[in-house]
Every structure is written in structure tokens, then in C-alpha cells.
Amino acid sequence: MLADIDRSSTSNGASRPYANGNANPRPPASGATNGTHKTSALNGSSKTRQPSTYFGHNREEVTRLLIQALSDMGYHSAAESVAHESGFELESPTVTAFRNAILEGDWNEAETLLFGAATPGDRVSEGGNELVLADGADRNLMRFWIRQQKFLELLEQRETGRALTVLRTELTPLYQDTQKLHFLSSLLMCQKAEDLKSKAEWDGVYGESRHILLSQLSKCIAPSVMLPEHRLGILLRQVKASQIGNCLWHTSAVSPSLYSDHVCDQRLFPTETVIELDEHDDQVWQVVFSHDGTKLASCGKGKQVIIWEVPSFKPIHFLGDHDHGVGNVAWSWDDSMLVTCCWDRHARLWDVNTGACLMKLERFQEPVTSCVWAIDNQSFVTGALDKHHSLVQWNLRGEKIYDWISTHRVEDLAASPDGRWLVASDAGNHIYVYNLMNRELEYQMDLQVRLTSITISQNSRHLLVNHNNGVAQLIDLVLREPVQSYAGFTSGQWMIRSSFGGANESFVISGSEGKCLPGSSLESRLIKPTDGSINIWHKASAHLVEKLSGHIPGCNAVSWSPTDPCLFASCGDDGKIKMYVPPFH
């Protein structure tokens, strides 16, 4: 894998006259510099001088963003017209030359321009190099990226001797990461271009590799000199995200309009029970929607798992063959299979379409508590209270792929949708964060309080951790620190599952344990329960937006439909599953 190059970057190089990445942009008018206003006269008459600001914004910046956006959308003539009328150009000739050098593979020219680039605070002389590096940019690292592309292209062309020279005389003196250099050396052994591309995760000179390189390099150039890609579109996206983040009752899955400020009607928020499902004959411990939202799986103390059709909520399959209660179920990412984790110390794999049991794993020494799937649907990871085999990866034939041989028990597991993170919570205060791709432990955290459940957001950035002190905590997996907390539910001895939900995962939702007041009789608690409620918080602000009547005596889990922001399910010790919709559904 090629480190240091961000492959997720948007391609910086679509064919357009102005947007960052064009191989042959229209040359700017003579004397125009990046963002410098051109003097202009029409038959001896001067243009009307425009105000320097537009609603408090710098007019030059707004104009250049418009030029870039018009080019992005394909309105090239309009972009040229705005540039001509305003007198502002998107970029200087030097920036255009640098871009062309990268996209055309003129590596000597690219390095010459980069060598002459100014650093922040330097004064650019008249007629000199107008390329300016961003704060903190590493010129040598940028040169390394350019030479790495040069090296790979030579290998693709089977010019192994020249590639070896570049590696020895150009790359090695610039970079002291021995592991990276060894990886690049190993690419010399690739016999075919396809092998090179696969091993390096690089798509070749005729793919997007040069555009990706330019995109990465552009992040090291001052944004006032080389506009970040699609800047106006990104700003508009941030405006929408801010308005959604401030909407306390966000229920719309449709992107907000730019024509008006966004606000959702509180009456469309799911607060009413539309149906109660009572097919279970004992406590229900978990409910989980399938990823496509067309099914719901439920499990509990009653030794069977039920798969329901959504939205009819009719049972499709009753998965028996369990000798004890089932505490956890896990859908494969394509929703074709389901793993059930049972207190009889077995995990079972089921075919969702037929309801047939495909496999029963070997017996653990302690109960199997949790399961998550690998992103390719070809394997899954089980967590167990068994200290010797608490974290194990299995293929679909029931064969062990990997055993972490960890010393901690696993009470709950969570995997990120991007396939990167595997997080385990023990039966105490700790979480263990693994890289699922290389199976290495990246870090662990002591949260100083007993944990009950964990789940990861759809953007793979945040971990939601339930504590037994009635607080759910949001942890940034990248920054490795808590960023928000949600209080107000009851938790203590039993596992209470919280989750994200709603449109854009704008909410955190949790059940609650039953709470016994000193001196209160069982009869009075059944008439007026002290908890077992459903609590919904606004994720960004942690404001408690709803506290709904749930299950008596306790609400064990909640699951919000991933496809319908106005539907969620709950389950509890009363053996029921409740479906919630807006009052005016």
C-alpha cells in the first residue's frame, strides 16, 4: 500500500477550463495574477468600481469561488465571462504550469516550480515564482510524492533499470522511512503491470493516479494561491450540515434545500406506538434492523430468534435450536446471513432467506456474547466471556481464521462500516480498539466505569459507549477522546443497548432499566413504573428531546431503522417489541 497519499481525495483534474486539476486550462489574461484584480478600460471609460465586500465577504474570494464552481458544473463560457467582467482570475500562470506539469508527467518542471515556491511570510518578487506553500507544508515530502509517481510509472512501462536509479538516487535520500522504502523496493519484483497496480493500490498513468497526486499536493499549497477543490460545494455542504445539526427534530432523509433555512416539524418525529409484537414468550434482549431496513431480528431469554418482515411486521422465520437465551444477533452486511450468539456457549450461522442453520461453531468455555461481520461478508468475529478464546475470527465454514489470544473477556463488539475499526469492551471498564484490516491493537482506554454496550456510527468516526451509571458517552475514535455525553436513563446490573438513529444519525437513543424505589411495593411499581423508558437525545447538543414510555420493568434495547428516519423499535422485559412512528403517520 502506498502510504502518505490520500486515495479518498476527490479527483483534482477533471477537464474544465478553471477547476483545479485541468490539464489544459485557458491561459489567464496577460498580467493577471492569482486573485489580483486586473485594471480594465473600455474605449477610454472606466468600469464602475465595485465594493470590496459582498455581504461582508471578500469580493475577490467570492468571485473566484464562483468561477471555480461554474467550471465544475460545466458552465465554461459563464466562468470565462465572470473572470472577464470581474477582472479576477482563478489562479496565476505559475499555478497553471505546476498543475500541467503534474498531469502531463513533466516531473523536472514540477520539481523546478516546487523548488522555487515561497513559504508563508516570504515576499514574492515581481515576476518570480508565485507558488506559495501552505503553513506546515513539507517541501521534501512533496518532492517524494512526485518522485514516487515517477518511479511507479517507470515500473509500469517496464523500465526497471531507470526505476531502480530513481529509487536509489532520488527517493532514498529524501525519505528515512525504511519500511516504506522496502515496500517500494519490493515492487521491482512485480512481473506484470496488473500485479504492480494491485500491490501498490495504484491505477496507473492512464487512471486517476496523477489527479490523486495533484489533489494531495494541492493541500500543501496555500489555498489563496490554489483553491481547494470544489470549494463552494464544500461550503454549501457545511451550511446544510450546520442547519441539520441545529434541527432538534430532524426527520427528513432528503438533503435540505438551499432556498430556505432548514427546520423539521416536531409532529413528524416518531413518538407513538403503532404496533406491539408479542411472539416471544419471555424477555426480549435485543432488536436489530437489517441494513436495508426490510427486516428486523429479535432475540432474548426465550431460546429463539425471530426475523420479522418490515413494514408488515409479520414473522418470517423462527430460528430455534438454541439451548439457552440468545443475547446478540448480527446481520451480514448484505443481509443474507445472521449470526446468533447464545448463552449455551455456541454461535450459529443462519441463512436469512430460508431460515436454515448453516453452521454451529465449536463450543466455547463461556457464553458467546457478541458478533460483528467483516466488510466482505466472508468472515465474522465473535466475542465471548471465554478468556482463552474471547476474540476469534471465523470463515463461513466454521474454521478459525485468526485468534487474538487476548487476556480480556469480551462482553460486546462493534465494527465500523468502513472495515477499519474493531472495538471490544470487556466485562469491566475498558475498551480495546483494533485495526480489523491488520488485526493489531491500536489502543485501549480505561473509562473508569463499568460498560454495558458499544456501537459505531455510520461514518465510522464515533463510538457510543453505554455506562452502568446512566450515562452514554460519545468517543472520537481518531482523536481517542470523549466528545459528548448523554445522561438521564437508568442503568446498573443489566446490559442496556444504545444506538444512533434518525436522519443523518442526528440522535442517540437508549432504553433504561427498571428502578426500584425504597419501600415501594411490586404492585405500585407495576402501576407506575419508575423507569424502563426510551430516551432520545439530539446527538450534537446532547439535549434530551424525548423521554417515552417503554417497557415494564425495563427497556433493554432500541434500534432505529437505517432507511426510515421516522421508525424505530424497542424491546423489553415484558416480552414485547414496540414499533414507534410519528403521531400523524
Coordinates of C-alpha atoms in Angstrom, one line a residue:
M1 CA 0.0 0.0 0.0
L2 CA 1.3 3.5 -0.9
A3 CA 1.4 5.5 2.3
D4 CA 1.1 9.3 2.5
I5 CA -1.2 9.6 -0.5
D6 CA -4.9 10.0 0.3
R7 CA -6.8 7.8 -2.1
S8 CA -10.1 9.0 -0.9
S9 CA -9.4 12.5 -2.3
T10 CA -11.7 13.8 -4.9
S11 CA -10.1 13.8 -8.3
N12 CA -8.3 17.0 -8.9
G13 CA -8.2 17.2 -12.6
A14 CA -11.5 17.0 -14.4
S15 CA -11.5 18.5 -17.9
R16 CA -12.6 22.1 -17.3
P17 CA -11.0 25.5 -18.0
Y18 CA -10.7 26.7 -14.4
A19 CA -11.2 24.0 -11.8
N20 CA -8.2 22.6 -10.0
G21 CA -6.8 19.7 -12.0
N22 CA -7.4 20.7 -15.6
A23 CA -4.6 19.6 -17.9
N24 CA -5.1 22.4 -20.4
P25 CA -6.9 25.4 -18.7
R26 CA -7.4 28.6 -20.6
P27 CA -4.3 30.8 -20.1
P28 CA -5.1 33.7 -17.9
A29 CA -5.1 37.2 -19.4
S30 CA -1.7 38.9 -19.6
G31 CA -0.6 40.4 -16.4
A32 CA -3.2 38.6 -14.3
T33 CA -2.0 37.1 -11.1
N34 CA -3.8 34.8 -8.7
G35 CA -6.6 36.8 -7.2
T36 CA -5.1 40.1 -8.4
H37 CA -7.6 42.5 -9.9
K38 CA -6.9 43.5 -13.5
T39 CA -7.1 47.1 -14.5
S40 CA -9.5 47.5 -17.3
A41 CA -10.7 50.2 -19.6
L42 CA -13.3 50.2 -22.3
N43 CA -12.8 52.8 -25.0
G44 CA -11.4 55.3 -22.5
S45 CA -14.2 54.9 -20.0
S46 CA -13.6 53.2 -16.6
K47 CA -15.7 50.5 -15.1
T48 CA -17.7 51.3 -12.1
R49 CA -15.7 50.4 -9.1
Q50 CA -17.4 47.6 -7.2
P51 CA -17.4 47.5 -3.3
S52 CA -14.6 45.4 -1.9
T53 CA -17.0 43.2 0.0
Y54 CA -20.2 41.2 -0.7
F55 CA -22.4 41.0 2.3
G56 CA -19.4 41.2 4.5
H57 CA -17.4 38.6 2.4
N58 CA -14.3 39.4 0.4
R59 CA -15.4 40.1 -3.1
E60 CA -12.3 38.6 -4.7
E61 CA -12.8 35.3 -2.7
V62 CA -16.4 35.0 -3.6
T63 CA -15.8 35.7 -7.3
R64 CA -13.0 33.1 -7.6
L65 CA -15.2 30.6 -5.8
L66 CA -18.0 31.3 -8.4
I67 CA -15.5 30.9 -11.3
Q68 CA -14.4 27.5 -9.9
A69 CA -18.0 26.4 -9.2
L70 CA -19.2 27.4 -12.7
S71 CA -16.3 25.4 -14.2
D72 CA -17.0 22.4 -12.0
M73 CA -20.6 22.4 -13.3
G74 CA -19.5 22.7 -16.9
Y75 CA -20.5 26.3 -17.5
H76 CA -17.2 27.2 -19.0
S77 CA -18.3 30.2 -21.0
A78 CA -20.0 31.6 -18.0
A79 CA -16.8 31.1 -15.9
E80 CA -14.8 33.0 -18.5
S81 CA -17.4 35.7 -18.6
V82 CA -17.3 36.2 -14.8
A83 CA -13.5 36.3 -14.9
H84 CA -13.5 38.9 -17.7
E85 CA -16.2 41.0 -16.1
S86 CA -14.8 40.9 -12.6
G87 CA -11.1 41.1 -13.6
F88 CA -10.3 38.3 -11.2
E89 CA -8.6 35.1 -12.4
L90 CA -8.8 31.8 -10.6
E91 CA -5.1 31.3 -10.5
S92 CA -1.7 32.6 -11.6
P93 CA 0.3 31.2 -14.6
T94 CA 2.7 29.6 -12.2
V95 CA -0.1 27.5 -10.6
T96 CA -1.4 26.5 -14.0
A97 CA 2.1 25.5 -15.1
F98 CA 2.6 23.4 -11.9
R99 CA -0.8 21.6 -12.4
N100 CA 0.0 20.9 -16.1
A101 CA 3.5 19.6 -15.2
I102 CA 1.9 17.1 -12.8
L103 CA -0.9 16.0 -15.1
E104 CA 1.4 15.7 -18.1
G105 CA 4.2 13.9 -16.2
D106 CA 6.8 16.6 -16.6
W107 CA 8.5 15.8 -13.3
N108 CA 11.5 18.0 -13.8
E109 CA 9.4 21.1 -14.4
A110 CA 7.1 20.2 -11.4
E111 CA 10.2 20.0 -9.1
T112 CA 11.6 23.2 -10.5
L113 CA 8.4 25.1 -9.8
L114 CA 8.2 23.5 -6.4
F115 CA 11.8 24.4 -5.6
G116 CA 11.1 28.0 -6.3
A117 CA 7.9 28.1 -4.3
A118 CA 7.7 30.6 -1.4
T119 CA 6.9 29.7 2.1
P120 CA 4.3 31.6 4.2
G121 CA 5.6 35.0 5.1
D122 CA 8.1 35.2 2.2
R123 CA 7.7 38.1 -0.1
V124 CA 7.1 37.1 -3.7
S125 CA 9.3 39.2 -6.0
E126 CA 8.0 40.7 -9.2
G127 CA 7.9 38.1 -12.0
G128 CA 9.1 35.4 -9.6
N129 CA 7.6 32.1 -8.7
E130 CA 4.0 32.8 -7.4
L131 CA 3.6 29.3 -5.9
V132 CA 3.2 29.6 -2.2
L133 CA 3.3 26.6 0.2
A134 CA 0.7 26.2 3.0
D135 CA 1.6 26.5 6.6
G136 CA 3.4 23.4 7.8
A137 CA 3.9 22.0 4.3
D138 CA 7.0 19.8 3.9
R139 CA 8.6 20.5 0.6
N140 CA 10.7 17.4 0.7
L141 CA 7.7 15.2 1.3
M142 CA 6.0 16.8 -1.7
R143 CA 9.1 16.0 -3.8
F144 CA 9.0 12.4 -2.5
W145 CA 5.4 12.1 -3.7
I146 CA 6.3 13.4 -7.1
R147 CA 9.3 11.0 -7.4
Q148 CA 7.2 8.1 -6.2
Q149 CA 4.8 8.7 -9.0
K150 CA 7.7 8.9 -11.4
F151 CA 9.1 5.6 -10.0
L152 CA 5.8 3.8 -10.4
E153 CA 5.2 4.9 -13.9
L154 CA 8.7 3.7 -14.9
L155 CA 7.9 0.3 -13.4
E156 CA 4.6 0.2 -15.3
Q157 CA 6.5 0.9 -18.5
R158 CA 8.9 -2.0 -17.6
E159 CA 11.8 0.4 -17.4
T160 CA 13.2 -1.3 -14.3
G161 CA 16.7 0.0 -14.6
R162 CA 15.6 3.6 -14.6
A163 CA 13.1 2.9 -11.8
L164 CA 15.9 1.4 -9.7
T165 CA 18.0 4.5 -10.3
V166 CA 15.1 6.8 -9.2
L167 CA 14.7 4.7 -6.1
R168 CA 18.4 4.8 -5.1
T169 CA 19.3 8.3 -6.1
E170 CA 16.1 10.3 -5.8
L171 CA 13.7 8.6 -3.3
T172 CA 16.1 7.2 -0.7
P173 CA 17.9 10.5 0.1
L174 CA 14.6 12.2 0.7
Y175 CA 12.8 9.7 3.0
Q176 CA 14.1 7.9 6.1
D177 CA 11.1 5.6 6.5
T178 CA 12.8 2.2 6.0
Q179 CA 9.6 0.3 5.9
K180 CA 8.2 2.5 3.1
L181 CA 11.4 2.2 1.0
H182 CA 11.5 -1.6 1.5
F183 CA 7.9 -1.7 0.2
L184 CA 8.8 0.3 -2.9
S185 CA 11.8 -1.9 -3.4
S186 CA 9.5 -5.0 -3.4
L187 CA 7.5 -3.5 -6.3
L188 CA 10.6 -4.1 -8.5
M189 CA 9.7 -7.8 -8.4
C190 CA 6.3 -7.4 -10.0
Q191 CA 6.4 -9.1 -13.4
K192 CA 3.2 -7.5 -14.8
A193 CA 1.7 -4.1 -14.6
E194 CA -1.5 -5.6 -13.2
D195 CA 0.5 -7.1 -10.3
L196 CA 2.1 -3.7 -9.7
K197 CA -1.2 -1.9 -9.6
S198 CA -2.7 -4.4 -7.3
K199 CA 0.1 -4.5 -4.8
A200 CA 0.6 -0.7 -4.8
E201 CA -3.1 0.1 -4.8
W202 CA -2.4 2.4 -7.7
D203 CA -4.3 2.6 -11.0
G204 CA -1.5 3.6 -13.4
V205 CA -0.7 6.5 -15.6
Y206 CA -3.9 6.2 -17.6
G207 CA -6.0 6.0 -14.4
E208 CA -6.6 8.7 -11.8
S209 CA -3.2 8.4 -10.1
R210 CA -1.8 11.8 -11.4
H211 CA -5.0 13.5 -10.4
I212 CA -4.8 11.9 -6.9
L213 CA -1.2 13.1 -6.7
L214 CA -2.2 16.6 -7.7
S215 CA -5.0 16.6 -5.2
Q216 CA -2.6 15.7 -2.4
L217 CA -0.1 18.2 -3.5
S218 CA -2.7 21.0 -3.7
K219 CA -3.4 20.5 0.0
C220 CA 0.2 21.6 0.7
I221 CA -0.2 24.8 -1.4
A222 CA -1.7 28.0 0.2
P223 CA -5.5 28.0 -0.5
S224 CA -5.3 31.6 -1.6
V225 CA -3.0 30.6 -4.4
M226 CA -4.6 27.3 -5.4
L227 CA -8.2 27.0 -4.4
P228 CA -9.2 23.7 -2.6
E229 CA -11.2 21.5 -4.9
H230 CA -14.9 22.2 -5.3
R231 CA -14.7 24.8 -2.5
L232 CA -18.1 26.4 -3.0
G233 CA -19.8 23.0 -3.0
I234 CA -18.0 22.0 0.2
L235 CA -19.0 25.3 1.9
L236 CA -22.7 24.7 0.9
R237 CA -22.4 21.2 2.3
Q238 CA -21.1 22.6 5.6
V239 CA -24.0 25.1 5.7
K240 CA -26.5 22.2 5.3
A241 CA -24.7 20.1 7.9
S242 CA -24.9 23.0 10.3
Q243 CA -28.6 23.5 9.8
I244 CA -29.3 19.8 10.2
G245 CA -27.1 19.8 13.3
N246 CA -29.2 22.5 14.8
C247 CA -32.5 20.9 14.0
L248 CA -33.9 19.3 17.2
W249 CA -36.5 17.2 15.3
H250 CA -34.6 16.2 12.2
T251 CA -36.6 13.5 10.4
S252 CA -36.0 14.3 6.7
A253 CA -33.8 11.9 4.8
V254 CA -33.8 14.4 1.8
S255 CA -31.0 16.9 1.6
P256 CA -32.3 20.3 2.7
S257 CA -33.0 23.0 0.0
L258 CA -30.7 26.0 -0.3
Y259 CA -33.6 28.2 -0.9
S260 CA -34.7 28.4 2.7
D261 CA -33.5 27.7 6.2
H262 CA -34.0 24.1 7.3
V263 CA -36.4 23.1 10.1
C264 CA -38.4 19.9 10.7
D265 CA -41.9 19.6 12.0
Q266 CA -41.9 18.1 15.5
R267 CA -45.2 16.3 14.7
L268 CA -43.2 14.1 12.3
F269 CA -41.0 12.8 15.0
P270 CA -41.6 9.2 16.0
T271 CA -43.2 9.1 19.4
E272 CA -46.3 6.9 19.1
T273 CA -46.5 3.1 19.3
V274 CA -48.1 1.8 16.1
I275 CA -47.9 -1.9 16.9
E276 CA -46.8 -4.3 19.7
L277 CA -45.3 -7.7 18.7
D278 CA -45.7 -10.4 21.4
E279 CA -44.5 -13.6 19.7
H280 CA -41.7 -14.0 22.2
D281 CA -42.6 -16.0 25.3
D282 CA -40.0 -14.3 27.6
Q283 CA -37.8 -11.3 28.0
V284 CA -36.6 -9.7 24.7
W285 CA -33.0 -8.6 25.0
Q286 CA -32.2 -7.2 21.5
V287 CA -33.8 -5.9 18.3
V288 CA -31.8 -5.1 15.2
F289 CA -32.9 -3.9 11.8
S290 CA -31.2 -5.3 8.7
H291 CA -29.0 -2.8 6.8
D292 CA -31.6 -2.5 4.0
G293 CA -34.4 -1.8 6.6
T294 CA -36.6 -4.6 5.2
K295 CA -36.3 -7.0 8.2
L296 CA -36.0 -6.9 11.9
A297 CA -34.3 -9.6 14.1
S298 CA -35.2 -10.1 17.8
C299 CA -33.7 -12.3 20.4
G300 CA -33.9 -12.9 24.2
K301 CA -34.4 -15.3 27.0
G302 CA -36.9 -17.5 25.2
K303 CA -34.3 -19.5 23.3
Q304 CA -35.5 -18.4 19.8
V305 CA -34.7 -15.7 17.4
I306 CA -37.5 -14.2 15.2
I307 CA -37.0 -12.5 11.9
W308 CA -39.8 -10.1 11.0
E309 CA -40.7 -8.5 7.7
V310 CA -40.8 -4.7 7.6
P311 CA -43.2 -2.9 7.3
S312 CA -45.9 -5.6 7.8
F313 CA -44.1 -6.8 11.0
K314 CA -45.1 -10.4 10.3
P315 CA -42.8 -13.2 11.4
I316 CA -40.8 -14.7 8.5
H317 CA -38.7 -17.2 10.4
F318 CA -38.4 -18.6 13.9
L319 CA -34.8 -19.7 14.5
G320 CA -34.8 -22.4 17.2
D321 CA -32.2 -24.9 18.1
H322 CA -30.9 -22.8 20.9
D323 CA -30.5 -24.4 24.3
H324 CA -30.4 -21.1 26.2
G325 CA -31.2 -17.4 25.9
V326 CA -29.7 -15.6 22.9
G327 CA -28.1 -12.3 23.8
N328 CA -26.9 -10.9 20.5
V329 CA -27.6 -11.2 16.8
A330 CA -25.5 -9.8 13.9
W331 CA -26.6 -9.2 10.3
S332 CA -24.1 -9.7 7.5
W333 CA -23.5 -6.5 5.6
D334 CA -25.5 -7.9 2.6
D335 CA -28.3 -9.1 5.0
S336 CA -28.2 -12.6 3.6
M337 CA -26.9 -14.2 6.8
L338 CA -27.4 -13.8 10.5
V339 CA -25.2 -14.9 13.4
T340 CA -26.8 -15.7 16.8
C341 CA -24.8 -15.6 20.0
C342 CA -26.2 -17.9 22.7
W343 CA -25.6 -18.4 26.3
D344 CA -25.4 -22.2 25.6
R345 CA -21.8 -21.3 24.6
H346 CA -22.4 -21.7 20.9
A347 CA -22.6 -19.2 18.0
R348 CA -24.7 -20.2 15.0
L349 CA -24.8 -19.0 11.4
W350 CA -28.2 -18.8 9.6
D351 CA -29.5 -18.4 6.1
V352 CA -31.9 -15.4 6.3
N353 CA -33.8 -16.4 3.1
T354 CA -34.6 -20.0 4.2
G355 CA -34.2 -19.8 7.9
A356 CA -31.9 -22.8 7.9
C357 CA -29.0 -23.2 10.3
L358 CA -25.8 -23.3 8.1
M359 CA -23.4 -24.0 10.9
K360 CA -22.9 -24.2 14.7
L361 CA -19.4 -23.2 15.9
E362 CA -17.5 -25.3 18.4
R363 CA -18.4 -24.9 22.0
F364 CA -16.7 -22.1 24.0
Q365 CA -15.9 -22.4 27.6
E366 CA -18.1 -19.4 28.5
P367 CA -21.1 -17.8 26.8
V368 CA -20.7 -16.2 23.4
T369 CA -21.7 -12.5 23.9
S370 CA -21.4 -10.7 20.6
C371 CA -20.5 -10.9 16.9
V372 CA -19.6 -8.5 14.0
W373 CA -19.0 -9.1 10.3
A374 CA -16.0 -8.4 8.1
I375 CA -16.8 -5.9 5.4
D376 CA -16.5 -8.6 2.6
N377 CA -19.3 -10.8 4.2
Q378 CA -16.9 -13.8 4.1
S379 CA -16.0 -13.9 7.7
F380 CA -17.1 -12.7 11.1
V381 CA -15.6 -12.1 14.6
T382 CA -17.1 -13.5 17.8
G383 CA -16.7 -12.1 21.3
A384 CA -17.0 -14.3 24.3
L385 CA -16.5 -14.3 28.1
D386 CA -14.1 -17.2 27.5
K387 CA -10.7 -15.7 28.5
H388 CA -8.8 -18.1 26.2
H389 CA -10.8 -17.5 23.1
S390 CA -12.5 -14.2 23.7
L391 CA -11.9 -12.8 20.3
V392 CA -11.9 -15.1 17.2
Q393 CA -12.4 -14.6 13.5
W394 CA -14.2 -17.4 11.6
N395 CA -14.9 -18.1 7.9
L396 CA -18.2 -19.3 6.6
R397 CA -17.2 -23.0 7.0
G398 CA -16.7 -22.5 10.8
E399 CA -12.9 -22.6 10.5
K400 CA -10.8 -20.3 12.6
I401 CA -9.0 -17.6 10.6
Y402 CA -7.5 -15.7 13.5
D403 CA -7.4 -15.9 17.3
W404 CA -6.3 -12.7 19.0
I405 CA -5.5 -14.7 22.1
S406 CA -6.4 -11.7 24.3
T407 CA -6.3 -11.9 28.0
H408 CA -9.5 -9.9 28.5
R409 CA -13.1 -11.1 28.2
V410 CA -15.4 -9.6 25.6
E411 CA -18.9 -8.5 26.6
D412 CA -19.7 -6.5 23.4
L413 CA -18.2 -5.9 20.0
A414 CA -18.6 -3.2 17.3
A415 CA -17.2 -2.9 13.8
S416 CA -17.1 0.2 11.6
P417 CA -18.8 0.2 8.2
D418 CA -15.6 1.2 6.5
G419 CA -13.9 -2.0 7.7
R420 CA -11.2 -0.3 9.7
W421 CA -12.2 -0.5 13.4
L422 CA -13.0 -3.4 15.6
V423 CA -13.8 -2.4 19.1
A424 CA -14.3 -4.7 22.1
S425 CA -15.5 -3.9 25.6
D426 CA -14.6 -6.2 28.4
A427 CA -16.7 -7.1 31.4
G428 CA -15.2 -4.1 33.2
N429 CA -14.1 -0.5 32.4
H430 CA -12.0 -1.0 29.3
I431 CA -12.4 -0.7 25.5
Y432 CA -9.9 -2.2 23.1
V433 CA -9.6 -0.6 19.7
Y434 CA -8.2 -2.9 16.9
N435 CA -7.4 -2.3 13.3
L436 CA -9.6 -5.0 11.7
M437 CA -7.5 -5.0 8.5
N438 CA -4.2 -5.9 10.1
R439 CA -5.7 -7.2 13.4
E440 CA -3.3 -5.1 15.5
L441 CA -4.4 -3.4 18.8
E442 CA -4.1 0.3 18.1
Y443 CA -5.0 1.5 21.6
Q444 CA -7.1 0.8 24.7
M445 CA -8.9 3.1 27.1
D446 CA -9.9 2.9 30.7
L447 CA -13.2 4.7 31.1
Q448 CA -13.3 4.4 34.9
V449 CA -16.8 3.0 35.0
R450 CA -18.4 -0.4 34.1
L451 CA -19.5 -0.6 30.4
T452 CA -22.6 -2.3 29.1
S453 CA -22.7 -1.9 25.3
I454 CA -20.9 -0.2 22.4
T455 CA -21.8 0.7 18.8
I456 CA -20.1 2.7 16.0
S457 CA -21.6 5.4 13.8
Q458 CA -22.2 5.0 10.1
N459 CA -19.4 7.5 9.3
S460 CA -17.1 5.1 11.2
R461 CA -15.8 8.1 13.3
H462 CA -17.6 7.8 16.6
L463 CA -18.1 5.1 19.3
L464 CA -21.1 5.2 21.5
V465 CA -20.5 3.6 24.9
N466 CA -23.2 2.9 27.5
H467 CA -22.1 3.0 31.1
N468 CA -23.9 1.4 34.1
N469 CA -24.1 4.8 35.8
G470 CA -26.8 6.1 33.4
V471 CA -24.5 7.9 31.1
A472 CA -23.8 7.2 27.4
Q473 CA -20.5 8.6 26.1
L474 CA -19.5 9.5 22.5
I475 CA -15.9 8.9 21.8
D476 CA -14.0 10.1 18.7
L477 CA -12.1 7.0 17.5
V478 CA -9.5 9.1 15.7
L479 CA -8.8 11.7 18.3
R480 CA -9.1 9.0 21.1
E481 CA -11.1 11.2 23.4
P482 CA -14.7 11.7 24.6
V483 CA -16.6 14.4 22.7
Q484 CA -20.1 14.3 24.2
S485 CA -22.2 12.6 26.8
Y486 CA -25.9 11.8 27.3
A487 CA -27.5 11.4 30.8
G488 CA -30.9 10.7 32.1
F489 CA -31.5 6.9 31.8
T490 CA -31.3 4.2 34.4
S491 CA -28.6 1.5 34.1
G492 CA -27.0 -0.7 36.6
Q493 CA -26.8 -4.5 36.6
W494 CA -28.0 -5.4 33.1
M495 CA -27.0 -4.7 29.6
I496 CA -28.8 -1.7 28.1
R497 CA -28.1 -1.1 24.4
S498 CA -28.0 2.4 23.0
S499 CA -27.7 3.3 19.3
F500 CA -27.5 6.1 16.8
G501 CA -30.6 6.9 14.8
G502 CA -32.8 9.2 12.8
A503 CA -32.0 11.1 9.6
N504 CA -28.2 11.6 9.3
E505 CA -27.9 9.8 12.6
S506 CA -28.9 13.0 14.3
F507 CA -30.0 11.3 17.5
V508 CA -28.8 8.9 20.2
I509 CA -31.4 6.6 21.6
S510 CA -31.3 4.3 24.7
G511 CA -33.5 2.1 26.8
S512 CA -33.5 2.1 30.5
E513 CA -33.5 -0.4 33.4
G514 CA -36.4 -0.8 35.8
K515 CA -35.8 1.2 39.0
C516 CA -37.0 0.1 42.4
L517 CA -37.7 2.9 44.9
P518 CA -37.1 2.1 48.6
G519 CA -40.2 0.9 50.3
S520 CA -42.3 0.7 47.1
S521 CA -44.4 -2.3 46.6
L522 CA -44.3 -4.5 43.5
E523 CA -47.9 -3.6 42.8
S524 CA -47.2 0.2 42.8
R525 CA -44.2 -0.2 40.6
L526 CA -46.3 -2.1 38.0
I527 CA -48.9 0.6 38.1
K528 CA -46.5 3.5 37.8
P529 CA -43.1 2.3 36.7
T530 CA -40.1 4.4 37.8
D531 CA -38.3 3.8 34.5
G532 CA -38.0 1.3 31.6
S533 CA -38.3 4.4 29.5
I534 CA -36.9 5.3 26.0
N535 CA -34.6 8.3 26.0
I536 CA -33.8 10.2 22.8
W537 CA -31.1 12.9 22.7
H538 CA -30.0 15.3 20.0
K539 CA -26.6 13.9 19.2
A540 CA -24.8 17.2 18.6
S541 CA -26.2 19.2 21.6
A542 CA -26.9 16.3 24.0
H543 CA -30.4 17.9 24.5
L544 CA -32.9 15.3 25.7
V545 CA -35.7 15.7 23.1
E546 CA -38.0 12.9 24.2
K547 CA -38.5 10.5 27.1
L548 CA -41.1 8.0 26.1
S549 CA -42.9 5.2 28.0
G550 CA -41.1 2.0 27.1
H551 CA -41.3 -1.4 28.8
I552 CA -42.1 -2.5 32.3
P553 CA -39.9 -3.1 34.2
G554 CA -37.0 -2.4 31.8
C555 CA -36.3 -1.5 28.2
N556 CA -33.3 -3.5 27.1
A557 CA -32.6 -2.3 23.6
V558 CA -33.7 0.1 20.8
S559 CA -32.9 0.1 17.1
W560 CA -33.7 2.9 14.6
S561 CA -34.5 1.9 11.0
P562 CA -31.5 2.7 8.8
T563 CA -33.7 3.6 5.9
D564 CA -36.8 5.2 7.5
P565 CA -35.9 8.1 9.9
C566 CA -39.4 8.0 11.3
L567 CA -39.4 4.4 12.6
F568 CA -37.6 2.7 15.5
A569 CA -38.1 -0.4 17.5
S570 CA -37.7 -1.2 21.2
C571 CA -37.9 -4.4 23.3
G572 CA -38.0 -5.2 27.0
D573 CA -38.5 -7.5 29.9
D574 CA -42.2 -7.6 29.2
G575 CA -41.6 -9.8 26.3
K576 CA -42.8 -7.3 23.8
I577 CA -41.4 -5.4 20.8
K578 CA -42.8 -2.0 20.1
M579 CA -42.7 0.0 16.8
Y580 CA -42.7 3.8 17.1
V581 CA -43.8 6.2 14.3
P582 CA -44.9 9.9 14.2
P583 CA -48.4 10.7 15.6
F584 CA -49.6 11.6 12.2
H585 CA -48.1 8.5 10.5

